[in-house]
Amino acid sequence: MSPAEWIATTLGIACVALAARRSIWTFPTAIVSVALLGVVVFRARLYSDALLQLFFAAANLYGWIDWRRARARTGDVPVRTLDTRARAAWLCGIALGWLAWGSAMHRLTDAALPWWDAGIAAASIAAQWLMARRAIEHWWLWIAVDLASVPLYLAKGLYPFAGLYLVYLALAVWGLIDWRRAAGARWRLAPA
């Protein structure tokens, strides 16, 4: 395992743990982690994953700004939930993104596993954007991404990253529980 993989792995674990605790420090930690991860997956010819890291860097910058503003207004990082219509729209968007990106990667590149990689990328984009917007549903998407990523990385021989995604899976479950608790406390305090 290269030094970049070790550092990306360590920072990746830290940033997800910080997100589970709704700490604003998740964002600068994530930016460094995804930059290093991008280099590693590009070298493994997982191009969708490499491009995804560029998106993550931008989305983490946006999330950092949004969470800082929310915390300045409320003293906390409040969470929210999507309504049924918004959830359906996000799922349709993920499916369309998967089909479009998978087709492009399959036809235009020598990507190793274009459809699998593209599905993970599409769900990851939605999850990251929803996290930046403080929507609790992002944890469900991260759980799905983690479950799909472990066998992908095993198939490519990226064993440390497969292990990392098992840790991410545990952290995503923790994050979902913690954010649901925070959302429940907020709803109990809201006026009727």
mmCIF file with all atom_site columns, C-alpha atoms in Angstrom, residues 38-105:
data_model
loop_
_atom_site.group_PDB
_atom_site.id
_atom_site.type_symbol
_atom_site.label_atom_id
_atom_site.label_alt_id
_atom_site.label_comp_id
_atom_site.label_asym_id
_atom_site.label_entity_id
_atom_site.label_seq_id
_atom_site.pdbx_PDB_ins_code
_atom_site.Cartn_x
_atom_site.Cartn_y
_atom_site.Cartn_z
_atom_site.occupancy
_atom_site.B_iso_or_equiv
_atom_site.pdbx_formal_charge
_atom_site.auth_seq_id
_atom_site.auth_comp_id
_atom_site.auth_asym_id
_atom_site.auth_atom_id
_atom_site.pdbx_PDB_model_num
ATOM 1  C CA . GLY A 1 38  ? -8.418  10.388 -6.893  1.00 0.00 ? 38  GLY A CA 1
ATOM 2  C CA . VAL A 1 39  ? -4.798  9.740  -7.818  1.00 0.00 ? 39  VAL A CA 1
ATOM 3  C CA . VAL A 1 40  ? -4.957  6.143  -6.584  1.00 0.00 ? 40  VAL A CA 1
ATOM 4  C CA . VAL A 1 41  ? -8.173  5.163  -8.393  1.00 0.00 ? 41  VAL A CA 1
ATOM 5  C CA . PHE A 1 42  ? -7.074  6.883  -11.611 1.00 0.00 ? 42  PHE A CA 1
ATOM 6  C CA . ARG A 1 43  ? -3.972  4.699  -11.639 1.00 0.00 ? 43  ARG A CA 1
ATOM 7  C CA . ALA A 1 44  ? -6.277  1.654  -11.207 1.00 0.00 ? 44  ALA A CA 1
ATOM 8  C CA . ARG A 1 45  ? -8.263  2.801  -14.318 1.00 0.00 ? 45  ARG A CA 1
ATOM 9  C CA . LEU A 1 46  ? -11.436 3.405  -12.294 1.00 0.00 ? 46  LEU A CA 1
ATOM 10 C CA . TYR A 1 47  ? -12.111 6.590  -14.216 1.00 0.00 ? 47  TYR A CA 1
ATOM 11 C CA . SER A 1 48  ? -15.623 7.189  -12.928 1.00 0.00 ? 48  SER A CA 1
ATOM 12 C CA . ASP A 1 49  ? -14.269 6.979  -9.410  1.00 0.00 ? 49  ASP A CA 1
ATOM 13 C CA . ALA A 1 50  ? -11.413 9.343  -10.291 1.00 0.00 ? 50  ALA A CA 1
ATOM 14 C CA . LEU A 1 51  ? -13.788 11.938 -11.755 1.00 0.00 ? 51  LEU A CA 1
ATOM 15 C CA . LEU A 1 52  ? -16.009 11.453 -8.752  1.00 0.00 ? 52  LEU A CA 1
ATOM 16 C CA . GLN A 1 53  ? -13.174 12.612 -6.504  1.00 0.00 ? 53  GLN A CA 1
ATOM 17 C CA . LEU A 1 54  ? -13.077 15.945 -8.361  1.00 0.00 ? 54  LEU A CA 1
ATOM 18 C CA . PHE A 1 55  ? -16.799 16.343 -7.735  1.00 0.00 ? 55  PHE A CA 1
ATOM 19 C CA . PHE A 1 56  ? -16.285 15.428 -4.064  1.00 0.00 ? 56  PHE A CA 1
ATOM 20 C CA . ALA A 1 57  ? -13.661 18.141 -3.677  1.00 0.00 ? 57  ALA A CA 1
ATOM 21 C CA . ALA A 1 58  ? -16.081 20.765 -5.044  1.00 0.00 ? 58  ALA A CA 1
ATOM 22 C CA . ALA A 1 59  ? -19.064 19.427 -3.081  1.00 0.00 ? 59  ALA A CA 1
ATOM 23 C CA . ASN A 1 60  ? -17.034 19.382 0.122   1.00 0.00 ? 60  ASN A CA 1
ATOM 24 C CA . LEU A 1 61  ? -16.090 23.004 -0.415  1.00 0.00 ? 61  LEU A CA 1
ATOM 25 C CA . TYR A 1 62  ? -19.782 23.849 -0.922  1.00 0.00 ? 62  TYR A CA 1
ATOM 26 C CA . GLY A 1 63  ? -20.776 21.799 2.153   1.00 0.00 ? 63  GLY A CA 1
ATOM 27 C CA . TRP A 1 64  ? -18.144 23.524 4.244   1.00 0.00 ? 64  TRP A CA 1
ATOM 28 C CA . ILE A 1 65  ? -19.633 26.914 3.347   1.00 0.00 ? 65  ILE A CA 1
ATOM 29 C CA . ASP A 1 66  ? -23.247 25.751 3.840   1.00 0.00 ? 66  ASP A CA 1
ATOM 30 C CA . TRP A 1 67  ? -22.595 24.084 7.193   1.00 0.00 ? 67  TRP A CA 1
ATOM 31 C CA . ARG A 1 68  ? -20.684 27.144 8.452   1.00 0.00 ? 68  ARG A CA 1
ATOM 32 C CA . ARG A 1 69  ? -23.620 29.374 7.543   1.00 0.00 ? 69  ARG A CA 1
ATOM 33 C CA . ALA A 1 70  ? -26.110 27.014 9.215   1.00 0.00 ? 70  ALA A CA 1
ATOM 34 C CA . ARG A 1 71  ? -24.011 26.838 12.353  1.00 0.00 ? 71  ARG A CA 1
ATOM 35 C CA . ALA A 1 72  ? -23.638 30.639 12.427  1.00 0.00 ? 72  ALA A CA 1
ATOM 36 C CA . ARG A 1 73  ? -27.447 31.007 12.224  1.00 0.00 ? 73  ARG A CA 1
ATOM 37 C CA . THR A 1 74  ? -28.469 28.274 14.650  1.00 0.00 ? 74  THR A CA 1
ATOM 38 C CA . GLY A 1 75  ? -25.393 27.416 16.718  1.00 0.00 ? 75  GLY A CA 1
ATOM 39 C CA . ASP A 1 76  ? -25.639 23.850 15.406  1.00 0.00 ? 76  ASP A CA 1
ATOM 40 C CA . VAL A 1 77  ? -25.684 21.938 12.131  1.00 0.00 ? 77  VAL A CA 1
ATOM 41 C CA . PRO A 1 78  ? -29.391 21.145 11.785  1.00 0.00 ? 78  PRO A CA 1
ATOM 42 C CA . VAL A 1 79  ? -30.489 18.121 9.770   1.00 0.00 ? 79  VAL A CA 1
ATOM 43 C CA . ARG A 1 80  ? -33.505 17.827 7.533   1.00 0.00 ? 80  ARG A CA 1
ATOM 44 C CA . THR A 1 81  ? -35.438 15.116 5.708   1.00 0.00 ? 81  THR A CA 1
ATOM 45 C CA . LEU A 1 82  ? -36.685 14.955 2.152   1.00 0.00 ? 82  LEU A CA 1
ATOM 46 C CA . ASP A 1 83  ? -40.323 14.430 1.330   1.00 0.00 ? 83  ASP A CA 1
ATOM 47 C CA . THR A 1 84  ? -41.451 11.402 -0.681  1.00 0.00 ? 84  THR A CA 1
ATOM 48 C CA . ARG A 1 85  ? -41.494 13.294 -3.968  1.00 0.00 ? 85  ARG A CA 1
ATOM 49 C CA . ALA A 1 86  ? -37.941 14.570 -3.501  1.00 0.00 ? 86  ALA A CA 1
ATOM 50 C CA . ARG A 1 87  ? -36.733 11.073 -2.607  1.00 0.00 ? 87  ARG A CA 1
ATOM 51 C CA . ALA A 1 88  ? -38.299 9.658  -5.782  1.00 0.00 ? 88  ALA A CA 1
ATOM 52 C CA . ALA A 1 89  ? -36.736 12.426 -7.867  1.00 0.00 ? 89  ALA A CA 1
ATOM 53 C CA . TRP A 1 90  ? -33.291 11.726 -6.411  1.00 0.00 ? 90  TRP A CA 1
ATOM 54 C CA . LEU A 1 91  ? -33.641 7.991  -7.083  1.00 0.00 ? 91  LEU A CA 1
ATOM 55 C CA . CYS A 1 92  ? -34.683 8.650  -10.695 1.00 0.00 ? 92  CYS A CA 1
ATOM 56 C CA . GLY A 1 93  ? -31.738 11.017 -11.086 1.00 0.00 ? 93  GLY A CA 1
ATOM 57 C CA . ILE A 1 94  ? -29.356 8.375  -9.750  1.00 0.00 ? 94  ILE A CA 1
ATOM 58 C CA . ALA A 1 95  ? -30.723 5.771  -12.183 1.00 0.00 ? 95  ALA A CA 1
ATOM 59 C CA . LEU A 1 96  ? -30.454 8.128  -15.170 1.00 0.00 ? 96  LEU A CA 1
ATOM 60 C CA . GLY A 1 97  ? -26.948 9.186  -14.155 1.00 0.00 ? 97  GLY A CA 1
ATOM 61 C CA . TRP A 1 98  ? -25.918 5.552  -13.797 1.00 0.00 ? 98  TRP A CA 1
ATOM 62 C CA . LEU A 1 99  ? -27.207 4.654  -17.268 1.00 0.00 ? 99  LEU A CA 1
ATOM 63 C CA . ALA A 1 100 ? -25.701 7.698  -18.971 1.00 0.00 ? 100 ALA A CA 1
ATOM 64 C CA . TRP A 1 101 ? -22.327 7.541  -17.251 1.00 0.00 ? 101 TRP A CA 1
ATOM 65 C CA . GLY A 1 102 ? -22.025 3.760  -17.470 1.00 0.00 ? 102 GLY A CA 1
ATOM 66 C CA . SER A 1 103 ? -22.775 3.864  -21.185 1.00 0.00 ? 103 SER A CA 1
ATOM 67 C CA . ALA A 1 104 ? -20.185 6.596  -21.767 1.00 0.00 ? 104 ALA A CA 1
ATOM 68 C CA . MET A 1 105 ? -17.510 4.804  -19.750 1.00 0.00 ? 105 MET A CA 1
#
